[in-house]
Amino acid sequence: MRRSLLDGKKAGAAHVSLGIIGQAVGLFAVTNIDDIVILALFFAQGAGVKGATRNIAAGQYLGFTAIVAVAVAAAFGATFLPESAVPYLGLLPLALGVKAAVQAWRHRGDDDDDGPEAGSGGPGILEVAAVTFANGGDNIGVYVPVFATAGVGGMSVYVAVFLVLVAVWVAAGRYFATRPVIAKALSRWGHVLLPVVLIGIGLLIVVEGGAFGLA
């Protein structure tokens, strides 16, 4: 009788863990699907640049770890990032987008094989981290209540799954950026698409969040 009860508890715990893992995967995918496009553009920018993959992966992890850290702290009652400050995070990708646009304009006369991305040195760790954090700033509001109700154990599972999936997202971004058809398109238009996407993300965050009284 006692053994059957123990077996039942173990089965129940395993079921709960698998359930949380599934929920964590779904939550991450839904809130970060647009990051794959941004990562593909970063990989296109860093094509042929030594250490670009390492910088992009490190920047993605740095930015997303910051998001998770703020969400975990808020779940425990500590607020390091007031909700009113989130819309202003859009200024980060907006500034980086303007910078990328200026670089693209300066190199507008270059040949396709010697374009701006070839001489830019690829995206830096802090650049990728800033875009990742700003783009995922609104995710914090989604993660906080989930973490708070999951408890310490459940929260640990969510965080572990999220960190594993960051690597999957980086790999997916690199995969798409290296497909022949996509790579050719990004090689030709990536220096234009990157600033457009970054500026678009920045404006979306600023306007939808009501920064500067725009709402």
mmCIF file of C-alpha atoms in Angstrom:
data_model
loop_
_atom_site.group_PDB
_atom_site.id
_atom_site.type_symbol
_atom_site.label_atom_id
_atom_site.label_comp_id
_atom_site.label_asym_id
_atom_site.label_seq_id
_atom_site.Cartn_x
_atom_site.Cartn_y
_atom_site.Cartn_z
ATOM 1 C CA MET A 1 0.000 0.000 0.000
ATOM 2 C CA ARG A 2 2.781 2.382 1.026
ATOM 3 C CA ARG A 3 4.777 1.564 -2.101
ATOM 4 C CA SER A 4 1.788 2.220 -4.332
ATOM 5 C CA LEU A 5 1.312 5.617 -2.684
ATOM 6 C CA LEU A 6 4.985 6.486 -3.281
ATOM 7 C CA ASP A 7 4.723 5.375 -6.889
ATOM 8 C CA GLY A 8 1.629 7.498 -7.282
ATOM 9 C CA LYS A 9 3.392 10.558 -5.883
ATOM 10 C CA LYS A 10 6.359 10.047 -8.200
ATOM 11 C CA ALA A 11 4.066 9.682 -11.200
ATOM 12 C CA GLY A 12 2.191 12.799 -10.173
ATOM 13 C CA ALA A 13 5.416 14.772 -9.767
ATOM 14 C CA ALA A 14 6.651 13.619 -13.168
ATOM 15 C CA HIS A 15 3.317 14.609 -14.730
ATOM 16 C CA VAL A 16 3.488 18.067 -13.124
ATOM 17 C CA SER A 17 7.108 18.564 -14.264
ATOM 18 C CA LEU A 18 6.305 17.575 -17.832
ATOM 19 C CA GLY A 19 3.283 19.864 -17.729
ATOM 20 C CA ILE A 20 5.397 22.825 -16.578
ATOM 21 C CA ILE A 21 8.048 22.075 -19.206
ATOM 22 C CA GLY A 22 5.396 22.050 -21.911
ATOM 23 C CA GLN A 23 3.942 25.319 -20.648
ATOM 24 C CA ALA A 24 7.424 26.871 -20.493
ATOM 25 C CA VAL A 25 8.160 25.857 -24.089
ATOM 26 C CA GLY A 26 4.856 27.291 -25.280
ATOM 27 C CA LEU A 27 5.285 30.532 -23.336
ATOM 28 C CA PHE A 28 8.809 31.064 -24.625
ATOM 29 C CA ALA A 29 7.833 30.363 -28.231
ATOM 30 C CA VAL A 30 4.833 32.700 -28.170
ATOM 31 C CA THR A 31 6.707 35.596 -26.560
ATOM 32 C CA ASN A 32 9.937 35.300 -28.560
ATOM 33 C CA ILE A 33 8.950 34.202 -32.059
ATOM 34 C CA ASP A 34 9.997 37.554 -33.562
ATOM 35 C CA ASP A 35 13.517 37.153 -32.155
ATOM 36 C CA ILE A 36 14.292 34.530 -34.799
ATOM 37 C CA VAL A 37 13.909 37.146 -37.545
ATOM 38 C CA ILE A 38 16.150 39.591 -35.679
ATOM 39 C CA LEU A 39 18.749 36.882 -35.051
ATOM 40 C CA ALA A 40 18.751 35.926 -38.738
ATOM 41 C CA LEU A 41 19.426 39.567 -39.636
ATOM 42 C CA PHE A 42 22.258 39.731 -37.090
ATOM 43 C CA PHE A 43 23.783 36.554 -38.519
ATOM 44 C CA ALA A 44 23.528 38.030 -42.014
ATOM 45 C CA GLN A 45 25.288 41.151 -40.773
ATOM 46 C CA GLY A 46 28.058 39.040 -39.254
ATOM 47 C CA ALA A 47 28.454 36.685 -42.224
ATOM 48 C CA GLY A 48 32.137 35.900 -42.729
ATOM 49 C CA VAL A 49 33.163 37.793 -39.598
ATOM 50 C CA LYS A 50 35.240 35.792 -37.132
ATOM 51 C CA GLY A 51 33.561 35.420 -33.750
ATOM 52 C CA ALA A 52 30.193 36.745 -34.969
ATOM 53 C CA THR A 53 28.289 33.609 -33.923
ATOM 54 C CA ARG A 54 29.846 33.751 -30.458
ATOM 55 C CA ASN A 55 29.000 37.442 -30.068
ATOM 56 C CA ILE A 56 25.404 36.967 -31.206
ATOM 57 C CA ALA A 57 24.855 33.976 -28.911
ATOM 58 C CA ALA A 58 26.475 35.754 -25.957
ATOM 59 C CA GLY A 59 24.451 38.901 -26.589
ATOM 60 C CA GLN A 60 21.208 36.945 -26.875
ATOM 61 C CA TYR A 61 21.917 35.138 -23.617
ATOM 62 C CA LEU A 62 22.944 38.352 -21.870
ATOM 63 C CA GLY A 63 19.824 40.218 -22.958
ATOM 64 C CA PHE A 64 17.414 37.394 -22.219
ATOM 65 C CA THR A 65 19.056 36.594 -18.864
ATOM 66 C CA ALA A 66 18.478 40.224 -17.890
ATOM 67 C CA ILE A 67 14.800 39.880 -18.829
ATOM 68 C CA VAL A 68 14.433 36.712 -16.754
ATOM 69 C CA ALA A 69 16.329 38.254 -13.823
ATOM 70 C CA VAL A 70 14.001 41.262 -13.731
ATOM 71 C CA ALA A 71 10.935 39.003 -14.013
ATOM 72 C CA VAL A 72 12.150 36.703 -11.202
ATOM 73 C CA ALA A 73 12.936 39.669 -8.952
ATOM 74 C CA ALA A 74 9.510 41.167 -9.635
ATOM 75 C CA ALA A 75 7.865 37.815 -8.854
ATOM 76 C CA PHE A 76 9.477 38.012 -5.424
ATOM 77 C CA GLY A 77 8.260 41.560 -4.963
ATOM 78 C CA ALA A 78 11.333 43.531 -6.009
ATOM 79 C CA THR A 79 10.731 45.972 -8.859
ATOM 80 C CA PHE A 80 13.928 47.009 -10.624
ATOM 81 C CA LEU A 81 12.141 48.040 -13.809
ATOM 82 C CA PRO A 82 8.964 50.065 -13.221
ATOM 83 C CA GLU A 83 6.201 49.308 -15.700
ATOM 84 C CA SER A 84 6.196 52.936 -16.793
ATOM 85 C CA ALA A 85 9.836 52.579 -17.897
ATOM 86 C CA VAL A 86 9.221 49.662 -20.286
ATOM 87 C CA PRO A 87 8.042 51.797 -23.257
ATOM 88 C CA TYR A 88 11.267 53.802 -23.138
ATOM 89 C CA LEU A 89 13.264 50.622 -23.800
ATOM 90 C CA GLY A 90 12.188 51.130 -27.396
ATOM 91 C CA LEU A 91 14.771 53.898 -27.623
ATOM 92 C CA LEU A 92 17.541 51.250 -27.610
ATOM 93 C CA PRO A 93 16.632 49.432 -30.861
ATOM 94 C CA LEU A 94 15.515 52.770 -32.318
ATOM 95 C CA ALA A 95 18.975 54.274 -31.763
ATOM 96 C CA LEU A 96 20.717 51.154 -33.048
ATOM 97 C CA GLY A 97 18.446 51.133 -36.094
ATOM 98 C CA VAL A 98 19.285 54.758 -36.881
ATOM 99 C CA LYS A 99 22.982 53.949 -36.476
ATOM 100 C CA ALA A 100 22.659 50.965 -38.853
ATOM 101 C CA ALA A 101 20.732 53.136 -41.332
ATOM 102 C CA VAL A 102 23.498 55.755 -41.311
ATOM 103 C CA GLN A 103 26.102 53.051 -41.947
ATOM 104 C CA ALA A 104 24.017 51.625 -44.796
ATOM 105 C CA TRP A 105 23.685 55.092 -46.330
ATOM 106 C CA ARG A 106 27.419 55.723 -46.125
ATOM 107 C CA HIS A 107 28.109 52.434 -47.934
ATOM 108 C CA ARG A 108 25.259 52.750 -50.447
ATOM 109 C CA GLY A 109 27.682 52.853 -53.374
ATOM 110 C CA ASP A 110 29.610 49.734 -52.365
ATOM 111 C CA ASP A 111 29.403 46.504 -54.327
ATOM 112 C CA ASP A 112 27.185 43.736 -52.930
ATOM 113 C CA ASP A 113 30.221 41.612 -52.053
ATOM 114 C CA ASP A 114 31.851 44.502 -50.219
ATOM 115 C CA GLY A 115 28.795 46.044 -48.550
ATOM 116 C CA PRO A 116 28.444 47.677 -45.154
ATOM 117 C CA GLU A 117 28.003 44.439 -43.298
ATOM 118 C CA ALA A 118 31.326 43.120 -44.601
ATOM 119 C CA GLY A 119 33.267 45.959 -43.052
ATOM 120 C CA SER A 120 31.176 46.535 -39.956
ATOM 121 C CA GLY A 121 32.843 43.814 -37.910
ATOM 122 C CA GLY A 122 29.518 42.139 -37.265
ATOM 123 C CA PRO A 123 27.114 42.816 -34.391
ATOM 124 C CA GLY A 124 28.635 43.319 -30.956
ATOM 125 C CA ILE A 125 27.590 41.480 -27.796
ATOM 126 C CA LEU A 126 26.121 44.586 -26.151
ATOM 127 C CA GLU A 127 24.311 45.566 -29.346
ATOM 128 C CA VAL A 128 22.563 42.195 -29.551
ATOM 129 C CA ALA A 129 21.880 42.217 -25.801
ATOM 130 C CA ALA A 130 20.328 45.693 -25.951
ATOM 131 C CA VAL A 131 17.991 44.746 -28.806
ATOM 132 C CA THR A 132 17.061 41.466 -27.102
ATOM 133 C CA PHE A 133 16.288 43.158 -23.799
ATOM 134 C CA ALA A 134 14.334 46.009 -25.354
ATOM 135 C CA ASN A 135 12.362 43.738 -27.661
ATOM 136 C CA GLY A 136 11.527 41.418 -24.747
ATOM 137 C CA GLY A 137 10.832 44.131 -22.197
ATOM 138 C CA ASP A 138 7.077 43.673 -22.514
ATOM 139 C CA ASN A 139 7.545 39.947 -21.885
ATOM 140 C CA ILE A 140 8.389 40.750 -18.293
ATOM 141 C CA GLY A 141 4.750 41.603 -17.616
ATOM 142 C CA VAL A 142 3.779 38.153 -18.908
ATOM 143 C CA TYR A 143 6.476 36.237 -17.054
ATOM 144 C CA VAL A 144 5.978 37.826 -13.619
ATOM 145 C CA PRO A 145 2.501 36.418 -12.798
ATOM 146 C CA VAL A 146 3.476 33.022 -14.243
ATOM 147 C CA PHE A 147 6.625 32.875 -12.105
ATOM 148 C CA ALA A 148 4.798 34.141 -9.022
ATOM 149 C CA THR A 149 2.139 31.412 -9.202
ATOM 150 C CA ALA A 150 4.559 28.631 -10.175
ATOM 151 C CA GLY A 151 6.478 28.748 -6.895
ATOM 152 C CA VAL A 152 10.248 28.414 -6.533
ATOM 153 C CA GLY A 153 10.357 24.898 -7.983
ATOM 154 C CA GLY A 154 8.170 25.705 -10.963
ATOM 155 C CA MET A 155 9.982 28.975 -11.555
ATOM 156 C CA SER A 156 13.300 27.100 -11.676
ATOM 157 C CA VAL A 157 11.883 24.817 -14.365
ATOM 158 C CA TYR A 158 10.662 27.776 -16.407
ATOM 159 C CA VAL A 159 14.039 29.513 -16.198
ATOM 160 C CA ALA A 160 15.963 26.341 -17.101
ATOM 161 C CA VAL A 161 13.723 25.650 -20.103
ATOM 162 C CA PHE A 162 13.965 29.279 -21.246
ATOM 163 C CA LEU A 163 17.768 29.235 -21.143
ATOM 164 C CA VAL A 164 17.897 26.001 -23.151
ATOM 165 C CA LEU A 165 15.500 27.430 -25.726
ATOM 166 C CA VAL A 166 17.650 30.540 -26.162
ATOM 167 C CA ALA A 167 20.293 28.251 -27.695
ATOM 168 C CA VAL A 168 17.625 26.702 -29.923
ATOM 169 C CA TRP A 169 16.531 30.185 -31.053
ATOM 170 C CA VAL A 170 20.123 31.179 -31.832
ATOM 171 C CA ALA A 171 20.588 27.989 -33.846
ATOM 172 C CA ALA A 172 17.316 28.621 -35.699
ATOM 173 C CA GLY A 173 18.347 32.181 -36.541
ATOM 174 C CA ARG A 174 21.682 30.960 -37.878
ATOM 175 C CA TYR A 175 19.965 28.180 -39.819
ATOM 176 C CA PHE A 176 17.614 30.555 -41.626
ATOM 177 C CA ALA A 177 20.407 33.046 -42.312
ATOM 178 C CA THR A 178 22.538 30.345 -43.967
ATOM 179 C CA ARG A 179 19.870 28.856 -46.256
ATOM 180 C CA PRO A 180 20.993 29.640 -49.837
ATOM 181 C CA VAL A 181 17.874 31.534 -50.914
ATOM 182 C CA ILE A 182 17.493 33.432 -47.642
ATOM 183 C CA ALA A 183 21.240 34.061 -47.372
ATOM 184 C CA LYS A 184 21.305 35.552 -50.868
ATOM 185 C CA ALA A 185 18.362 37.825 -50.061
ATOM 186 C CA LEU A 186 19.854 38.908 -46.739
ATOM 187 C CA SER A 187 23.242 39.466 -48.349
ATOM 188 C CA ARG A 188 21.625 41.807 -50.843
ATOM 189 C CA TRP A 189 19.062 43.505 -48.616
ATOM 190 C CA GLY A 190 20.139 42.728 -45.040
ATOM 191 C CA HIS A 191 21.863 46.095 -44.549
ATOM 192 C CA VAL A 192 18.523 47.722 -45.408
ATOM 193 C CA LEU A 193 16.252 45.324 -43.542
ATOM 194 C CA LEU A 194 18.208 45.451 -40.268
ATOM 195 C CA PRO A 195 17.753 49.202 -39.623
ATOM 196 C CA VAL A 196 14.136 49.034 -40.844
ATOM 197 C CA VAL A 197 13.339 46.186 -38.435
ATOM 198 C CA LEU A 198 15.168 47.781 -35.504
ATOM 199 C CA ILE A 199 13.569 51.186 -36.047
ATOM 200 C CA GLY A 200 10.166 49.513 -36.479
ATOM 201 C CA ILE A 201 10.567 47.581 -33.232
ATOM 202 C CA GLY A 202 11.705 50.691 -31.402
ATOM 203 C CA LEU A 203 8.796 52.798 -32.631
ATOM 204 C CA LEU A 204 6.317 50.019 -31.857
ATOM 205 C CA ILE A 205 7.545 49.720 -28.266
ATOM 206 C CA VAL A 206 7.583 53.493 -27.741
ATOM 207 C CA VAL A 207 4.201 54.210 -29.324
ATOM 208 C CA GLU A 208 2.250 51.206 -28.015
ATOM 209 C CA GLY A 209 3.693 51.715 -24.553
ATOM 210 C CA GLY A 210 2.667 55.377 -24.514
ATOM 211 C CA ALA A 211 6.149 56.796 -23.993
ATOM 212 C CA PHE A 212 6.314 60.606 -24.110
ATOM 213 C CA GLY A 213 2.522 60.677 -23.897
ATOM 214 C CA LEU A 214 2.061 59.204 -27.379
ATOM 215 C CA ALA A 215 -0.779 56.846 -26.368
#
